[in-house]
PDB file of C-alpha atoms in Angstrom:
ATOM      1  CA  VAL A   1       2.961 -56.994  79.950  1.00 90.00           C
ATOM      2  CA  GLN A   2       3.755 -58.771  76.701  1.00 93.00           C
ATOM      3  CA  LEU A   3       1.355 -60.549  74.355  1.00 95.00           C
ATOM      4  CA  VAL A   4       2.747 -62.542  71.437  1.00 96.00           C
ATOM      5  CA  GLU A   5       0.438 -63.968  68.790  1.00 96.00           C
ATOM      6  CA  SER A   6       1.246 -66.776  66.396  1.00 97.00           C
ATOM      7  CA  GLY A   7      -0.471 -69.194  64.052  1.00 97.00           C
ATOM      8  CA  GLY A   8      -1.697 -66.975  61.249  1.00 96.00           C
ATOM      9  CA  GLY A   9      -1.202 -67.727  57.589  1.00 97.00           C
ATOM     10  CA  LEU A  10      -2.776 -68.248  54.189  1.00 98.00           C
ATOM     11  CA  VAL A  11      -5.634 -70.724  54.015  1.00 98.00           C
ATOM     12  CA  GLN A  12      -8.248 -71.639  51.442  1.00 98.00           C
ATOM     13  CA  PRO A  13     -11.940 -70.945  52.045  1.00 98.00           C
ATOM     14  CA  GLY A  14     -13.388 -73.615  54.293  1.00 98.00           C
ATOM     15  CA  GLY A  15     -10.032 -74.238  55.930  1.00 98.00           C
ATOM     16  CA  SER A  16      -8.921 -73.944  59.540  1.00 98.00           C
ATOM     17  CA  LEU A  17      -6.259 -72.235  61.586  1.00 98.00           C
ATOM     18  CA  ARG A  18      -5.400 -72.114  65.258  1.00 98.00           C
ATOM     19  CA  LEU A  19      -4.096 -68.860  66.668  1.00 98.00           C
ATOM     20  CA  SER A  20      -2.171 -68.660  69.930  1.00 98.00           C
ATOM     21  CA  CYS A  21      -1.385 -65.745  72.197  1.00 97.00           C
ATOM     22  CA  ALA A  22       1.272 -66.194  74.858  1.00 97.00           C
ATOM     23  CA  ALA A  23       1.218 -63.722  77.728  1.00 95.00           C
ATOM     24  CA  SER A  24       3.967 -62.719  80.113  1.00 91.00           C
ATOM     25  CA  GLY A  25       4.410 -60.173  82.850  1.00 88.00           C
ATOM     26  CA  ILE A  26       0.945 -60.654  84.325  1.00 85.00           C
ATOM     27  CA  ILE A  27      -1.014 -62.971  86.579  1.00 86.00           C
ATOM     28  CA  PHE A  28      -2.702 -64.394  83.505  1.00 87.00           C
ATOM     29  CA  SER A  29      -5.325 -66.476  85.273  1.00 84.00           C
ATOM     30  CA  ILE A  30      -7.235 -63.526  86.742  1.00 86.00           C
ATOM     31  CA  TYR A  31      -7.971 -61.636  83.530  1.00 92.00           C
ATOM     32  CA  THR A  32     -10.508 -61.863  80.752  1.00 94.00           C
ATOM     33  CA  MET A  33      -8.736 -62.228  77.417  1.00 95.00           C
ATOM     34  CA  GLY A  34      -9.967 -61.268  73.987  1.00 97.00           C
ATOM     35  CA  TRP A  35      -9.252 -61.649  70.301  1.00 98.00           C
ATOM     36  CA  TYR A  36      -9.886 -58.758  67.926  1.00 98.00           C
ATOM     37  CA  ARG A  37      -9.361 -58.390  64.207  1.00 98.00           C
ATOM     38  CA  GLN A  38      -8.850 -55.543  61.804  1.00 98.00           C
ATOM     39  CA  ALA A  39      -9.261 -55.740  58.056  1.00 96.00           C
ATOM     40  CA  PRO A  40      -7.879 -53.021  55.751  1.00 91.00           C
ATOM     41  CA  GLY A  41     -10.086 -49.950  55.862  1.00 93.00           C
ATOM     42  CA  ASN A  42     -12.115 -51.288  58.769  1.00 95.00           C
ATOM     43  CA  GLU A  43     -12.133 -50.581  62.473  1.00 96.00           C
ATOM     44  CA  ARG A  44     -10.767 -53.132  64.877  1.00 96.00           C
ATOM     45  CA  GLU A  45     -13.590 -55.388  66.039  1.00 97.00           C
ATOM     46  CA  LEU A  46     -14.067 -57.863  68.854  1.00 98.00           C
ATOM     47  CA  VAL A  47     -14.052 -61.460  67.645  1.00 98.00           C
ATOM     48  CA  ALA A  48     -14.243 -63.402  70.902  1.00 98.00           C
ATOM     49  CA  GLU A  49     -13.489 -63.118  74.583  1.00 97.00           C
ATOM     50  CA  ILE A  50     -13.133 -65.539  77.464  1.00 97.00           C
ATOM     51  CA  THR A  51     -13.347 -64.965  81.199  1.00 95.00           C
ATOM     52  CA  SER A  52     -10.515 -65.675  83.583  1.00 92.00           C
ATOM     53  CA  GLY A  53     -11.551 -69.228  84.440  1.00 91.00           C
ATOM     54  CA  GLY A  54     -12.681 -70.013  80.927  1.00 90.00           C
ATOM     55  CA  ARG A  55     -16.274 -70.738  81.893  1.00 94.00           C
ATOM     56  CA  SER A  56     -17.838 -67.902  79.927  1.00 96.00           C
ATOM     57  CA  THR A  57     -17.216 -66.896  76.344  1.00 97.00           C
ATOM     58  CA  ASN A  58     -18.625 -64.302  73.988  1.00 97.00           C
ATOM     59  CA  TYR A  59     -18.457 -64.204  70.189  1.00 98.00           C
ATOM     60  CA  ALA A  60     -19.193 -61.772  67.420  1.00 98.00           C
ATOM     61  CA  ASP A  61     -22.263 -62.857  65.477  1.00 98.00           C
ATOM     62  CA  SER A  62     -20.179 -63.189  62.327  1.00 97.00           C
ATOM     63  CA  VAL A  63     -18.029 -65.976  63.818  1.00 98.00           C
ATOM     64  CA  LYS A  64     -20.464 -67.845  66.061  1.00 98.00           C
ATOM     65  CA  GLY A  65     -20.411 -71.552  65.364  1.00 97.00           C
ATOM     66  CA  ARG A  66     -17.139 -71.298  63.421  1.00 98.00           C
ATOM     67  CA  PHE A  67     -14.584 -69.916  65.882  1.00 98.00           C
ATOM     68  CA  THR A  68     -13.778 -71.179  69.364  1.00 98.00           C
ATOM     69  CA  ILE A  69     -11.825 -69.336  72.025  1.00 98.00           C
ATOM     70  CA  SER A  70     -10.084 -71.241  74.807  1.00 97.00           C
ATOM     71  CA  ARG A  71      -7.291 -70.735  77.308  1.00 97.00           C
ATOM     72  CA  ASP A  72      -4.670 -72.649  79.244  1.00 96.00           C
ATOM     73  CA  ASN A  73      -3.889 -70.698  82.397  1.00 94.00           C
ATOM     74  CA  ALA A  74      -0.951 -72.929  83.268  1.00 95.00           C
ATOM     75  CA  LYS A  75       0.673 -72.007  79.956  1.00 96.00           C
ATOM     76  CA  LYS A  76      -0.524 -68.376  80.082  1.00 96.00           C
ATOM     77  CA  THR A  77      -1.901 -68.822  76.601  1.00 97.00           C
ATOM     78  CA  VAL A  78      -5.211 -68.046  74.920  1.00 97.00           C
ATOM     79  CA  TYR A  79      -6.215 -69.739  71.689  1.00 98.00           C
ATOM     80  CA  LEU A  80      -8.588 -69.028  68.850  1.00 98.00           C
ATOM     81  CA  GLN A  81      -9.628 -71.960  66.666  1.00 98.00           C
ATOM     82  CA  LEU A  82     -10.856 -70.723  63.301  1.00 98.00           C
ATOM     83  CA  ASN A  83     -12.924 -73.188  61.279  1.00 98.00           C
ATOM     84  CA  SER A  84     -14.933 -72.870  58.070  1.00 98.00           C
ATOM     85  CA  LEU A  85     -12.953 -69.797  57.164  1.00 98.00           C
ATOM     86  CA  LYS A  86     -14.362 -67.310  54.691  1.00 98.00           C
ATOM     87  CA  PRO A  87     -12.609 -64.626  52.614  1.00 97.00           C
ATOM     88  CA  GLU A  88     -14.256 -61.997  54.808  1.00 96.00           C
ATOM     89  CA  ASP A  89     -12.337 -63.397  57.785  1.00 98.00           C
ATOM     90  CA  THR A  90      -9.155 -62.011  56.246  1.00 98.00           C
ATOM     91  CA  ALA A  91      -7.626 -59.589  58.750  1.00 98.00           C
ATOM     92  CA  VAL A  92      -4.869 -59.055  61.241  1.00 98.00           C
ATOM     93  CA  TYR A  93      -5.866 -60.789  64.457  1.00 98.00           C
ATOM     94  CA  TYR A  94      -4.836 -59.265  67.771  1.00 98.00           C
ATOM     95  CA  CYS A  95      -4.775 -60.580  71.296  1.00 96.00           C
ATOM     96  CA  ASN A  96      -6.145 -58.170  73.899  1.00 95.00           C
ATOM     97  CA  LEU A  97      -5.965 -57.716  77.635  1.00 93.00           C
ATOM     98  CA  GLU A  98      -7.531 -54.875  79.621  1.00 89.00           C
ATOM     99  CA  ILE A  99      -6.390 -54.007  83.110  1.00 87.00           C
ATOM    100  CA  GLY A 100      -8.466 -51.152  84.461  1.00 87.00           C
ATOM    101  CA  PHE A 101      -8.189 -48.296  81.970  1.00 89.00           C
ATOM    102  CA  LEU A 102      -5.175 -49.804  80.229  1.00 91.00           C
ATOM    103  CA  ALA A 103      -5.442 -51.937  77.108  1.00 92.00           C
ATOM    104  CA  TYR A 104      -2.613 -54.191  75.989  1.00 94.00           C
ATOM    105  CA  TRP A 105      -2.239 -55.580  72.484  1.00 95.00           C
ATOM    106  CA  GLY A 106      -0.008 -58.046  70.762  1.00 94.00           C
ATOM    107  CA  GLN A 107       1.720 -57.315  67.472  1.00 96.00           C
ATOM    108  CA  GLY A 108      -0.959 -59.157  65.528  1.00 96.00           C
ATOM    109  CA  THR A 109      -0.927 -62.161  63.219  1.00 97.00           C
ATOM    110  CA  GLN A 110      -2.152 -62.039  59.627  1.00 98.00           C
ATOM    111  CA  VAL A 111      -4.907 -64.400  58.521  1.00 98.00           C
ATOM    112  CA  THR A 112      -5.576 -64.496  54.798  1.00 98.00           C
ATOM    113  CA  VAL A 113      -8.402 -66.595  53.381  1.00 98.00           C
ATOM    114  CA  SER A 114      -8.107 -66.952  49.634  1.00 97.00           C
ATOM    115  CA  SER A 115      -8.222 -69.556  46.909  1.00 95.00           C
TER     116      SER A 115
END
């Protein structure tokens, strides 16, 4: 299983970014996928998750109404659209997949929100 994130960068407050996570080595369409983030000194936290067919999503309260998770099963890719970014959104963002008791993570992509 391999998860590769991309799309991070430096953005001003109020700006937007779109993160992507490309998966390989799995039957992507049958698994719930998630995005987590970890800021320096903080624990890794769930940002958003989406079920296998994309019909159900769940968001952390801190990002509701600003972030949108989506997926393209044909491309084996999950996305996270980040809008109205705030400095407190600064973190490394990780793609996550859990299969039974195993958790898989990408290498992470840095998002920095600063003026």
